CSV table of C-alpha atoms and ligand atoms in Angstrom, one decimal:
chain,number,residue,atom,x,y,z
A,1,MET,CA,-1.6,-9.4,-9.1
A,2,SER,CA,-4.3,-6.1,-9.3
A,3,ALA,CA,-6.7,-6.8,-11.9
A,4,PRO,CA,-7.1,-5.2,-15.0
A,5,SER,CA,-9.9,-2.0,-15.3
A,6,ILE,CA,-12.4,-1.1,-17.3
A,7,THR,CA,-11.0,1.4,-20.1
A,8,GLY,CA,-14.5,2.0,-22.0
A,9,VAL,CA,-17.6,0.4,-23.1
A,10,ARG,CA,-19.2,0.2,-26.6
A,11,VAL,CA,-22.5,-0.3,-27.7
A,12,PHE,CA,-23.7,-1.7,-31.0
A,13,VAL,CA,-27.4,-2.7,-32.0
A,14,THR,CA,-27.6,-4.8,-35.1
A,15,ALA,CA,-30.6,-7.0,-36.8
A,16,PRO,CA,-29.5,-9.3,-39.0
A,17,GLU,CA,-32.8,-11.3,-38.6
A,18,GLY,CA,-34.9,-8.0,-37.9
A,19,VAL,CA,-34.9,-8.2,-34.4
A,20,ASN,CA,-32.8,-5.7,-32.7
A,21,LEU,CA,-29.7,-6.9,-30.8
A,22,VAL,CA,-28.2,-5.0,-28.6
A,23,VAL,CA,-24.5,-6.0,-27.6
A,24,VAL,CA,-22.3,-4.0,-25.2
A,25,ARG,CA,-18.4,-4.3,-25.4
A,26,VAL,CA,-16.4,-3.6,-22.4
A,27,ASP,CA,-12.5,-3.0,-22.6
A,28,THR,CA,-10.0,-3.5,-20.1
A,29,SER,CA,-6.3,-2.3,-19.4
A,30,GLU,CA,-5.0,-5.5,-20.0
A,31,PRO,CA,-4.2,-5.8,-24.1
A,32,GLY,CA,-6.6,-8.1,-26.2
A,33,LEU,CA,-9.1,-8.7,-22.9
A,34,TYR,CA,-12.5,-7.4,-23.5
A,35,GLY,CA,-15.9,-8.9,-22.4
A,36,LEU,CA,-19.3,-9.1,-24.4
A,37,GLY,CA,-22.7,-8.9,-22.6
A,38,CYS,CA,-26.2,-8.9,-24.6
A,39,ALA,CA,-28.8,-6.0,-23.6
A,40,THR,CA,-31.0,-6.9,-26.1
A,41,PHE,CA,-34.7,-4.9,-25.7
A,42,HIS,CA,-35.7,-4.8,-29.2
A,43,GLN,CA,-38.6,-2.6,-29.0
A,44,ARG,CA,-37.0,0.3,-27.0
A,45,PHE,CA,-33.0,-0.3,-28.0
A,46,ALA,CA,-32.2,3.6,-28.6
A,47,ALA,CA,-33.7,3.9,-24.9
A,48,VAL,CA,-30.9,1.3,-23.9
A,49,VAL,CA,-28.4,2.6,-26.0
A,50,ALA,CA,-28.7,6.1,-24.8
A,51,ALA,CA,-28.8,4.4,-21.3
A,52,LEU,CA,-25.6,2.9,-21.6
A,53,GLU,CA,-23.5,5.4,-23.3
A,54,THR,CA,-24.5,8.5,-21.6
A,55,HIS,CA,-25.6,7.4,-18.1
A,56,VAL,CA,-23.4,4.2,-17.0
A,57,ALA,CA,-20.5,3.9,-19.1
A,58,PRO,CA,-18.8,7.1,-17.1
A,59,LEU,CA,-19.3,5.5,-14.2
A,60,LEU,CA,-17.0,2.5,-15.3
A,61,THR,CA,-13.8,4.0,-16.3
A,62,GLY,CA,-10.8,2.1,-13.9
A,63,ARG,CA,-13.1,0.4,-12.4
A,64,ASP,CA,-12.1,-3.3,-11.4
A,65,VAL,CA,-13.2,-5.9,-13.8
A,66,SER,CA,-13.6,-8.8,-11.2
A,67,GLN,CA,-16.0,-6.8,-8.9
A,68,ILE,CA,-19.2,-7.7,-11.1
A,69,SER,CA,-21.8,-7.5,-8.1
A,70,ASP,CA,-20.4,-4.1,-6.2
A,71,ILE,CA,-20.3,-2.8,-10.0
A,72,GLY,CA,-23.6,-4.0,-10.5
A,73,ARG,CA,-25.2,-2.7,-7.4
A,74,MET,CA,-23.7,1.0,-7.7
A,75,LEU,CA,-25.1,0.5,-11.3
A,76,HIS,CA,-28.9,-0.1,-9.6
A,77,PHE,CA,-28.7,2.1,-7.3
A,78,SER,CA,-26.9,4.9,-9.3
A,79,SER,CA,-30.2,6.4,-10.8
A,80,TYR,CA,-32.1,6.4,-7.6
A,81,TRP,CA,-34.8,5.1,-9.9
A,82,ARG,CA,-34.1,1.8,-10.3
A,83,GLY,CA,-35.2,-1.2,-12.6
A,84,GLY,CA,-37.1,-1.5,-15.6
A,85,PRO,CA,-36.5,-3.4,-18.7
A,86,VAL,CA,-34.3,-0.2,-20.3
A,87,LEU,CA,-31.8,0.3,-16.8
A,88,ASN,CA,-31.9,-3.4,-16.4
A,89,SER,CA,-31.1,-4.0,-20.0
A,90,ALA,CA,-28.3,-2.1,-19.8
A,91,LEU,CA,-27.3,-3.4,-16.8
A,92,SER,CA,-27.1,-7.2,-17.9
A,93,GLY,CA,-25.1,-5.8,-20.9
A,94,ILE,CA,-22.6,-4.8,-18.5
A,95,ASP,CA,-22.9,-7.9,-16.3
A,96,MET,CA,-22.7,-10.2,-18.6
A,97,ALA,CA,-19.6,-8.6,-20.2
A,98,LEU,CA,-17.8,-8.8,-16.1
A,99,TRP,CA,-19.1,-13.0,-16.6
A,100,ASP,CA,-17.4,-12.9,-19.9
A,101,ILE,CA,-14.1,-11.2,-18.7
A,102,ALA,CA,-13.8,-12.9,-15.6
A,103,GLY,CA,-14.4,-16.1,-17.6
A,104,LYS,CA,-11.5,-15.5,-19.8
A,105,ARG,CA,-9.5,-14.7,-16.8
A,106,ALA,CA,-9.6,-17.9,-15.2
A,107,GLY,CA,-9.5,-19.7,-18.9
A,108,LEU,CA,-12.9,-21.4,-18.0
A,109,PRO,CA,-16.2,-21.2,-19.8
A,110,VAL,CA,-18.9,-19.5,-17.3
A,111,HIS,CA,-20.4,-22.6,-16.7
A,112,ASP,CA,-17.8,-23.6,-14.8
A,113,LEU,CA,-17.1,-20.3,-12.8
A,114,LEU,CA,-21.1,-21.3,-11.4
A,115,GLY,CA,-20.6,-24.3,-10.0
A,116,GLY,CA,-19.8,-26.6,-13.2
A,117,ARG,CA,-22.0,-28.7,-15.6
A,118,LEU,CA,-25.0,-31.0,-14.0
A,119,ARG,CA,-25.7,-31.8,-17.2
A,120,GLY,CA,-24.2,-32.1,-21.1
A,121,ALA,CA,-26.5,-30.2,-22.8
A,122,ALA,CA,-29.9,-28.3,-22.3
A,123,PRO,CA,-32.8,-29.8,-24.1
A,124,VAL,CA,-35.0,-27.4,-25.9
A,125,TYR,CA,-38.1,-26.8,-27.2
A,126,LEU,CA,-38.9,-24.7,-30.7
A,127,HIS,CA,-42.5,-23.3,-32.3
A,128,ALA,CA,-44.4,-25.1,-34.5
A,129,SER,CA,-46.9,-22.7,-36.3
A,130,GLY,CA,-49.5,-22.4,-38.8
A,131,ALA,CA,-52.7,-21.0,-40.3
A,132,THR,CA,-54.5,-23.8,-39.8
A,133,ILE,CA,-54.7,-27.1,-37.1
A,134,GLU,CA,-53.2,-29.3,-40.1
A,135,GLU,CA,-50.2,-26.9,-41.0
A,136,THR,CA,-49.4,-26.6,-37.2
A,137,LEU,CA,-48.9,-30.3,-37.3
A,138,ASP,CA,-47.0,-30.7,-40.4
A,139,HIS,CA,-44.7,-28.1,-38.6
A,140,ALA,CA,-44.5,-29.8,-35.0
A,141,GLU,CA,-44.1,-33.3,-37.3
A,142,SER,CA,-41.0,-32.0,-38.7
A,143,LEU,CA,-39.5,-30.7,-35.8
A,144,VAL,CA,-40.3,-34.2,-33.8
A,145,ALA,CA,-38.8,-36.0,-37.1
A,146,ALA,CA,-35.6,-33.9,-36.2
A,147,GLY,CA,-35.2,-34.8,-33.2
A,148,LEU,CA,-37.0,-32.6,-30.9
A,149,ARG,CA,-38.9,-33.9,-27.8
A,150,HIS,CA,-40.5,-30.8,-26.8
A,151,VAL,CA,-42.9,-28.4,-29.4
A,152,ARG,CA,-45.0,-25.2,-28.7
A,153,LEU,CA,-48.0,-25.7,-30.6
A,154,GLN,CA,-49.8,-22.1,-31.9
A,155,THR,CA,-52.7,-22.2,-35.1
A,156,GLY,CA,-54.3,-19.4,-37.0
A,157,GLN,CA,-57.6,-18.4,-36.6
A,158,PRO,CA,-60.0,-15.5,-37.9
A,159,GLY,CA,-58.4,-12.0,-37.5
A,160,LEU,CA,-54.7,-10.8,-37.4
A,161,GLY,CA,-54.0,-10.8,-33.7
A,162,ALA,CA,-53.4,-14.7,-33.3
A,163,TYR,CA,-50.0,-15.0,-31.2
A,164,GLY,CA,-47.1,-17.2,-32.8
A,165,ALA,CA,-49.1,-18.3,-36.0
A,166,PRO,CA,-50.4,-16.3,-39.3
A,167,GLY,CA,-53.4,-14.3,-39.2
A,168,THR,CA,-56.4,-14.0,-41.6
A,169,PRO,CA,-57.2,-10.4,-42.4
A,170,GLY,CA,-61.3,-10.1,-42.5
A,171,GLY,CA,-62.2,-12.3,-40.2
A,172,TYR,CA,-65.2,-10.6,-38.9
A,173,PRO,CA,-66.6,-8.9,-41.8
A,174,GLY,CA,-69.4,-5.8,-40.5
A,175,ALA,CA,-67.9,-5.6,-36.9
A,176,PRO,CA,-66.4,-2.4,-36.0
A,177,TYR,CA,-62.9,-4.0,-36.6
A,178,PRO,CA,-63.7,-6.8,-39.5
A,179,ASP,CA,-59.6,-8.0,-38.4
A,180,GLY,CA,-60.2,-8.8,-35.1
A,181,TRP,CA,-59.3,-11.8,-32.5
A,182,ASP,CA,-61.8,-13.4,-30.4
A,183,VAL,CA,-61.3,-14.9,-27.2
A,184,HIS,CA,-64.2,-17.4,-27.6
A,185,HIS,CA,-63.0,-18.8,-30.8
A,186,TYR,CA,-59.5,-18.7,-29.1
A,187,LEU,CA,-61.1,-20.6,-25.9
A,188,ALA,CA,-63.2,-23.4,-28.3
A,189,GLN,CA,-60.3,-24.0,-31.0
A,190,THR,CA,-57.1,-24.4,-28.3
A,191,PRO,CA,-58.5,-27.7,-26.8
A,192,ARG,CA,-59.0,-28.9,-30.7
A,193,LEU,CA,-55.7,-28.4,-31.7
A,194,PHE,CA,-54.2,-30.1,-28.5
A,195,ALA,CA,-57.0,-33.1,-29.3
A,196,ALA,CA,-55.5,-33.2,-32.6
A,197,ALA,CA,-51.8,-32.8,-32.0
A,198,ARG,CA,-52.1,-36.0,-29.3
A,199,GLU,CA,-53.8,-38.3,-31.9
A,200,ARG,CA,-51.1,-37.4,-34.9
A,201,LEU,CA,-47.9,-36.9,-32.7
A,202,GLY,CA,-48.8,-39.7,-29.9
A,203,ASP,CA,-47.8,-39.6,-26.3
A,204,ASP,CA,-44.0,-39.2,-26.4
A,205,VAL,CA,-43.9,-35.8,-27.4
A,206,GLU,CA,-44.2,-32.8,-24.6
A,207,LEU,CA,-46.5,-30.5,-25.8
A,208,LEU,CA,-46.2,-26.2,-24.8
A,209,HIS,CA,-48.6,-23.4,-25.3
A,210,ASP,CA,-48.0,-19.3,-25.2
A,211,VAL,CA,-51.2,-17.5,-24.4
A,212,HIS,CA,-49.9,-14.6,-24.4
A,213,SER,CA,-51.3,-13.2,-21.7
A,214,ARG,CA,-54.6,-12.5,-23.2
A,215,LEU,CA,-57.5,-14.3,-21.0
A,216,THR,CA,-58.9,-13.3,-17.6
A,217,PRO,CA,-57.9,-15.7,-14.7
A,218,LYS,CA,-61.2,-17.6,-14.9
A,219,GLN,CA,-61.1,-17.8,-18.8
A,220,ALA,CA,-57.0,-18.8,-17.9
A,221,ALA,CA,-58.6,-21.9,-15.6
A,222,VAL,CA,-61.6,-22.5,-18.2
A,223,LEU,CA,-58.7,-23.3,-20.7
A,224,ALA,CA,-56.3,-25.3,-18.2
A,225,ARG,CA,-58.9,-27.3,-17.7
A,226,ALA,CA,-59.9,-27.9,-21.0
A,227,LEU,CA,-55.9,-28.9,-22.0
A,228,GLU,CA,-55.8,-31.5,-19.1
A,229,PRO,CA,-56.4,-34.0,-21.1
A,230,TYR,CA,-53.5,-33.4,-23.3
A,231,ARG,CA,-50.8,-33.9,-20.5
A,232,LEU,CA,-48.8,-30.5,-21.7
A,233,PHE,CA,-45.9,-29.7,-20.3
A,234,PHE,CA,-46.4,-26.3,-20.0
A,235,LEU,CA,-49.1,-23.7,-20.5
A,236,GLU,CA,-47.1,-19.9,-20.6
A,237,ASP,CA,-48.9,-16.4,-20.0
A,238,VAL,CA,-52.4,-17.3,-19.2
A,239,VAL,CA,-52.8,-13.9,-17.6
A,240,ALA,CA,-51.0,-10.7,-18.3
A,241,PRO,CA,-48.9,-9.1,-15.3
A,242,GLU,CA,-51.2,-6.5,-14.0
A,243,HIS,CA,-52.8,-9.5,-12.6
A,244,TYR,CA,-50.0,-11.8,-12.1
A,245,ASP,CA,-51.5,-12.0,-8.0
A,246,ARG,CA,-54.3,-14.2,-9.4
A,247,LEU,CA,-52.1,-16.5,-11.0
A,248,PRO,CA,-52.3,-18.7,-7.7
A,249,GLU,CA,-56.3,-19.6,-8.3
A,250,VAL,CA,-55.5,-20.3,-11.6
A,251,ARG,CA,-53.0,-22.6,-10.6
A,252,ALA,CA,-55.1,-23.9,-8.1
A,253,ALA,CA,-57.7,-25.1,-10.7
A,254,SER,CA,-55.7,-27.7,-13.0
A,255,PRO,CA,-52.4,-30.1,-12.2
A,256,VAL,CA,-51.2,-28.0,-15.7
A,257,PRO,CA,-48.0,-26.5,-15.2
A,258,LEU,CA,-48.1,-22.7,-15.6
A,259,ALA,CA,-45.0,-21.2,-17.3
A,260,VAL,CA,-44.7,-16.9,-16.5
A,261,GLY,CA,-42.5,-14.1,-16.8
A,262,GLU,CA,-40.8,-13.2,-19.2
A,263,LEU,CA,-42.6,-9.4,-19.2
A,264,THR,CA,-41.2,-9.1,-15.6
A,265,ALA,CA,-38.8,-6.5,-15.3
A,266,SER,CA,-37.5,-6.5,-11.7
A,267,VAL,CA,-35.8,-9.2,-10.3
A,268,THR,CA,-37.4,-9.0,-6.8
A,269,ASP,CA,-41.2,-9.5,-8.7
A,270,ALA,CA,-39.4,-12.4,-10.4
A,271,ALA,CA,-38.9,-13.8,-6.8
A,272,ARG,CA,-42.3,-13.0,-5.7
A,273,LEU,CA,-43.5,-15.1,-8.5
A,274,VAL,CA,-41.4,-18.1,-7.6
A,275,THR,CA,-42.5,-17.8,-3.8
A,276,GLY,CA,-46.4,-16.6,-4.0
A,277,GLY,CA,-47.6,-19.9,-5.4
A,278,GLY,CA,-48.5,-19.2,-8.9
A,279,VAL,CA,-45.7,-20.0,-11.2
A,280,ASP,CA,-44.2,-23.8,-12.2
A,281,LEU,CA,-41.8,-22.5,-14.3
A,282,LEU,CA,-40.3,-19.0,-14.6
A,283,ARG,CA,-38.8,-18.3,-17.7
A,284,CYS,CA,-37.6,-14.2,-17.5
A,285,HIS,CA,-36.0,-12.7,-19.9
A,286,ILE,CA,-32.4,-12.5,-18.7
A,287,SER,CA,-31.7,-9.0,-20.1
A,288,ALA,CA,-34.9,-7.7,-18.7
A,289,ILE,CA,-33.8,-8.7,-15.4
A,290,GLY,CA,-30.3,-7.7,-15.4
A,291,GLY,CA,-28.2,-10.3,-16.5
A,292,LEU,CA,-26.7,-13.4,-15.5
A,293,THR,CA,-26.2,-12.2,-11.6
A,294,PRO,CA,-29.9,-12.2,-11.0
A,295,GLY,CA,-30.6,-14.6,-13.2
A,296,HIS,CA,-28.4,-17.5,-11.1
A,297,LYS,CA,-30.1,-15.9,-7.6
A,298,LEU,CA,-33.8,-16.7,-9.4
A,299,ALA,CA,-31.8,-19.9,-10.2
A,300,VAL,CA,-30.9,-20.8,-6.5
A,301,LEU,CA,-34.4,-19.4,-5.2
A,302,CYS,CA,-36.3,-21.7,-7.7
A,303,GLU,CA,-34.2,-24.9,-6.7
A,304,LEU,CA,-34.5,-24.3,-2.8
A,305,HIS,CA,-38.7,-23.3,-3.9
A,306,GLY,CA,-39.7,-26.2,-5.9
A,307,VAL,CA,-40.1,-24.4,-9.4
A,308,GLN,CA,-38.4,-24.9,-12.4
A,309,THR,CA,-36.8,-22.8,-15.3
A,310,ALA,CA,-37.2,-22.0,-18.8
A,311,TRP,CA,-35.6,-19.1,-19.4
A,312,HIS,CA,-37.2,-16.6,-22.4
A,313,ALA,CA,-34.9,-17.0,-25.7
A,314,PRO,CA,-36.5,-16.4,-29.1
A,315,ALA,CA,-35.2,-14.3,-31.8
A,316,ASP,CA,-34.7,-10.9,-29.3
A,317,VAL,CA,-32.3,-12.5,-27.7
A,318,SER,CA,-28.7,-12.3,-28.7
A,319,PRO,CA,-26.3,-15.6,-28.9
A,320,ILE,CA,-24.6,-13.9,-26.3
A,321,GLY,CA,-27.9,-14.2,-24.2
A,322,ALA,CA,-28.5,-17.8,-25.2
A,323,ALA,CA,-25.1,-18.5,-23.8
A,324,ALA,CA,-25.9,-16.8,-20.4
A,325,ASN,CA,-29.2,-18.8,-20.2
A,326,LEU,CA,-27.3,-22.0,-21.5
A,327,ALA,CA,-24.7,-21.5,-18.3
A,328,LEU,CA,-27.6,-21.4,-16.0
A,329,ASP,CA,-29.5,-24.5,-17.9
A,330,LEU,CA,-26.2,-26.5,-17.3
A,331,THR,CA,-25.5,-25.4,-13.8
A,332,SER,CA,-28.9,-25.6,-11.9
A,333,PRO,CA,-30.8,-28.1,-10.5
A,334,ALA,CA,-33.8,-26.3,-11.2
A,335,PHE,CA,-33.6,-26.5,-15.1
A,336,GLY,CA,-36.8,-27.6,-16.6
A,337,ILE,CA,-36.8,-26.8,-20.4
A,338,GLN,CA,-34.8,-24.4,-22.5
A,339,GLU,CA,-36.8,-22.1,-25.4
A,340,GLY,CA,-34.9,-22.5,-28.4
A,341,HIS,CA,-34.2,-20.5,-31.6
A,342,VAL,CA,-32.2,-21.7,-34.4
A,343,TYR,CA,-29.9,-18.4,-35.6
A,344,ALA,CA,-29.6,-17.9,-39.3
A,345,ASP,CA,-26.0,-18.2,-40.9
A,346,VAL,CA,-25.6,-14.6,-40.6
A,347,VAL,CA,-25.6,-14.5,-36.9
A,348,HIS,CA,-23.2,-17.2,-37.0
A,349,GLU,CA,-21.0,-14.8,-38.9
A,350,ILE,CA,-21.3,-11.9,-36.4
A,351,PHE,CA,-21.6,-14.2,-33.3
A,352,PRO,CA,-18.9,-16.7,-33.6
A,353,GLY,CA,-19.6,-19.5,-31.6
A,354,THR,CA,-23.4,-18.9,-31.4
A,355,PRO,CA,-25.1,-21.9,-29.2
A,356,VAL,CA,-26.2,-24.7,-31.8
A,357,ILE,CA,-29.7,-26.8,-31.0
A,358,ALA,CA,-28.6,-30.5,-32.4
A,359,ALA,CA,-31.3,-33.5,-32.0
A,360,GLY,CA,-33.0,-31.4,-29.2
A,361,TYR,CA,-30.4,-29.8,-26.9
A,362,ALA,CA,-28.7,-26.8,-27.1
A,363,GLN,CA,-24.6,-27.2,-26.8
A,364,ALA,CA,-22.8,-24.6,-24.9
A,365,SER,CA,-19.3,-23.6,-26.3
A,366,THR,CA,-16.7,-24.7,-24.1
A,367,GLY,CA,-14.2,-21.8,-24.8
A,368,PRO,CA,-13.7,-19.5,-22.6
A,369,GLY,CA,-16.3,-17.0,-20.6
A,370,TRP,CA,-19.0,-17.1,-23.2
A,371,GLY,CA,-16.7,-18.9,-26.0
A,372,LEU,CA,-18.3,-16.2,-28.7
A,373,GLU,CA,-17.0,-13.8,-30.5
A,374,PHE,CA,-18.3,-10.3,-32.0
A,375,ASP,CA,-17.9,-9.7,-35.7
A,376,GLU,CA,-18.6,-5.6,-35.6
A,377,ALA,CA,-17.9,-4.8,-39.3
A,378,ALA,CA,-20.4,-7.8,-40.2
A,379,ALA,CA,-22.6,-6.9,-37.7
A,380,ALA,CA,-22.7,-3.2,-39.2
A,381,ARG,CA,-24.3,-4.0,-42.4
A,382,HIS,CA,-27.8,-4.6,-40.5
A,383,PRO,CA,-28.5,-1.9,-39.1
A,384,PRO,CA,-31.5,-1.3,-36.5
A,385,VAL,CA,-35.3,-1.7,-37.4
A,386,LEU,CA,-37.8,1.1,-36.3
A,387,GLY,CA,-41.4,0.0,-35.3
A,388,GLY,CA,-41.9,-3.5,-36.2
A,389,HIS,CA,-43.4,-4.4,-32.8
A,390,GLU,CA,-45.1,-1.8,-32.8
A,391,ARG,CA,-47.1,-2.0,-36.3
A,392,TRP,CA,-47.6,-5.8,-35.6
A,393,ALA,CA,-49.2,-4.9,-31.9
A,394,ALA,CA,-51.4,-2.0,-33.5
A,395,THR,CA,-53.0,-4.7,-35.2
A,396,VAL,CA,-54.4,-7.0,-32.1
A,397,ARG,CA,-57.9,-6.2,-31.3
A,398,ARG,CA,-60.9,-7.4,-30.8
A,399,PRO,CA,-63.6,-7.7,-33.1
A,400,ASP,CA,-65.5,-4.5,-31.4
A,401,GLY,CA,-62.5,-2.4,-31.9
A,402,ALA,CA,-60.6,-2.8,-28.3
A,403,ILE,CA,-56.7,-3.2,-28.1
A,404,GLU,CA,-55.9,-6.6,-26.7
A,405,ALA,CA,-52.9,-7.2,-24.9
A,406,PRO,CA,-50.5,-8.6,-27.6
B,1,MG,MG1,-44.1,-16.2,-24.5
C-alpha cells in the first residue's frame, strides 16, 4: 500500500494573545488526512510565510508523507545557504505537520512514535514577576499555592528595560537616557530577590531566573556565585549568544546550573553547546531549530552527554509547538523541566486539544498525532500584530543611552 502524498501547504498567522503564531497545514491525497505544524517566529512572521509559500510549498507537491527525514534534508539543503530562524521555522512547520500525519496514520500520539512515555506528565515552571521583590514573591506564592513546584522569579528595577518584569520610567534623571537599565543595580538586586524568596517560600520550591543575555562572562560568574546559597534549579542565558564560547568558564566558576539555547537557530550550534561543556540544561526554541526531528536528535545527544533539556515555551510557541515539546519531554531520559505557558481561553478555542497545565504538570493530548485541531475561522478573527517586540527592544538601553541586548 503506497503512502498518501502531499497535495498542498497552507500557512496561517494568528495573534490571539498579541503574539504572532505561524501555523502550517499540510494536506494529503487521503481524504480527511492532514497535519499541523508550528512555524512560529513572532518577530519576523511575514518572512516565514514568504519562505513557506514561495519557496517551500512548491517543492512538496506529490511527495510521500512518510518520508519525514528525506523531506527535511531536501528542504534544508534546497536553499544552498541554509539555517537561521526564518528557514528553520519554515522547516519546523513542515516537519511537525508530517509527524502529525504519521501519528494520525498510525492512530497513535506522536510520543508513542518516539518510543513511548517515560513519565506520565511533564513538570513545568511558570513565571512570577512584579515591580518590586515583594510583588514578585506575592505572585510566586500564588503559583506555589496552585501546585507549582518550579517558579521563575523576575523583578523590576529603575528604568524600562527590566526583563520579564514591569519597568519604571525615569529611573535615572539627568542621565543621557533617563529610562535606562543599570547592570550594577541588577547585579546587586538579584541576590536580594533570591534571599527574600528562600525566606518566604521555603526550601521545597525550585527557583529559576532568566538573565536574558545581558552580562559579560565575568559578571555572569559573579552573579552565579552570589546566587549559590539559594540553590537555583537553573540560571538562564547569562551571556549573549555571541559569547557562548565563554560559557565553560562561567560554568566552572559556580555549581549553579546554567540553562542556555533559546537563541540558537542551528541544530549543529545547539549540539556544540551540549558537547562544549558550557551548559547544564539545553533549552532550544523548537521551531527555530527546525522542528521535532532536530529536537529529538538533540534530546538524544543530551541524554548521551549528561545534559538535561528545558525546551523554550513562553507565549511565542503555538500549542502545536507546545505539544511537540511535550512529546520530547515525555519520552526523553534527558528531561529536566518544561517551561509552561497558560494559554488564554481564546487559544483553546482556536486550537482545541491545547495542552493544559494542572497542579504543576503539563498534560499531553492522547489523540493521534498532536491530538490538536485548528479552527481557521476562529484564528482569522485575531490578525497578526506588527512591531510589538521591536518597540520594547528599542527601549532597552543603559542610562548612558547605549542599546542593551534585550
Ligand atoms: Mg529566556
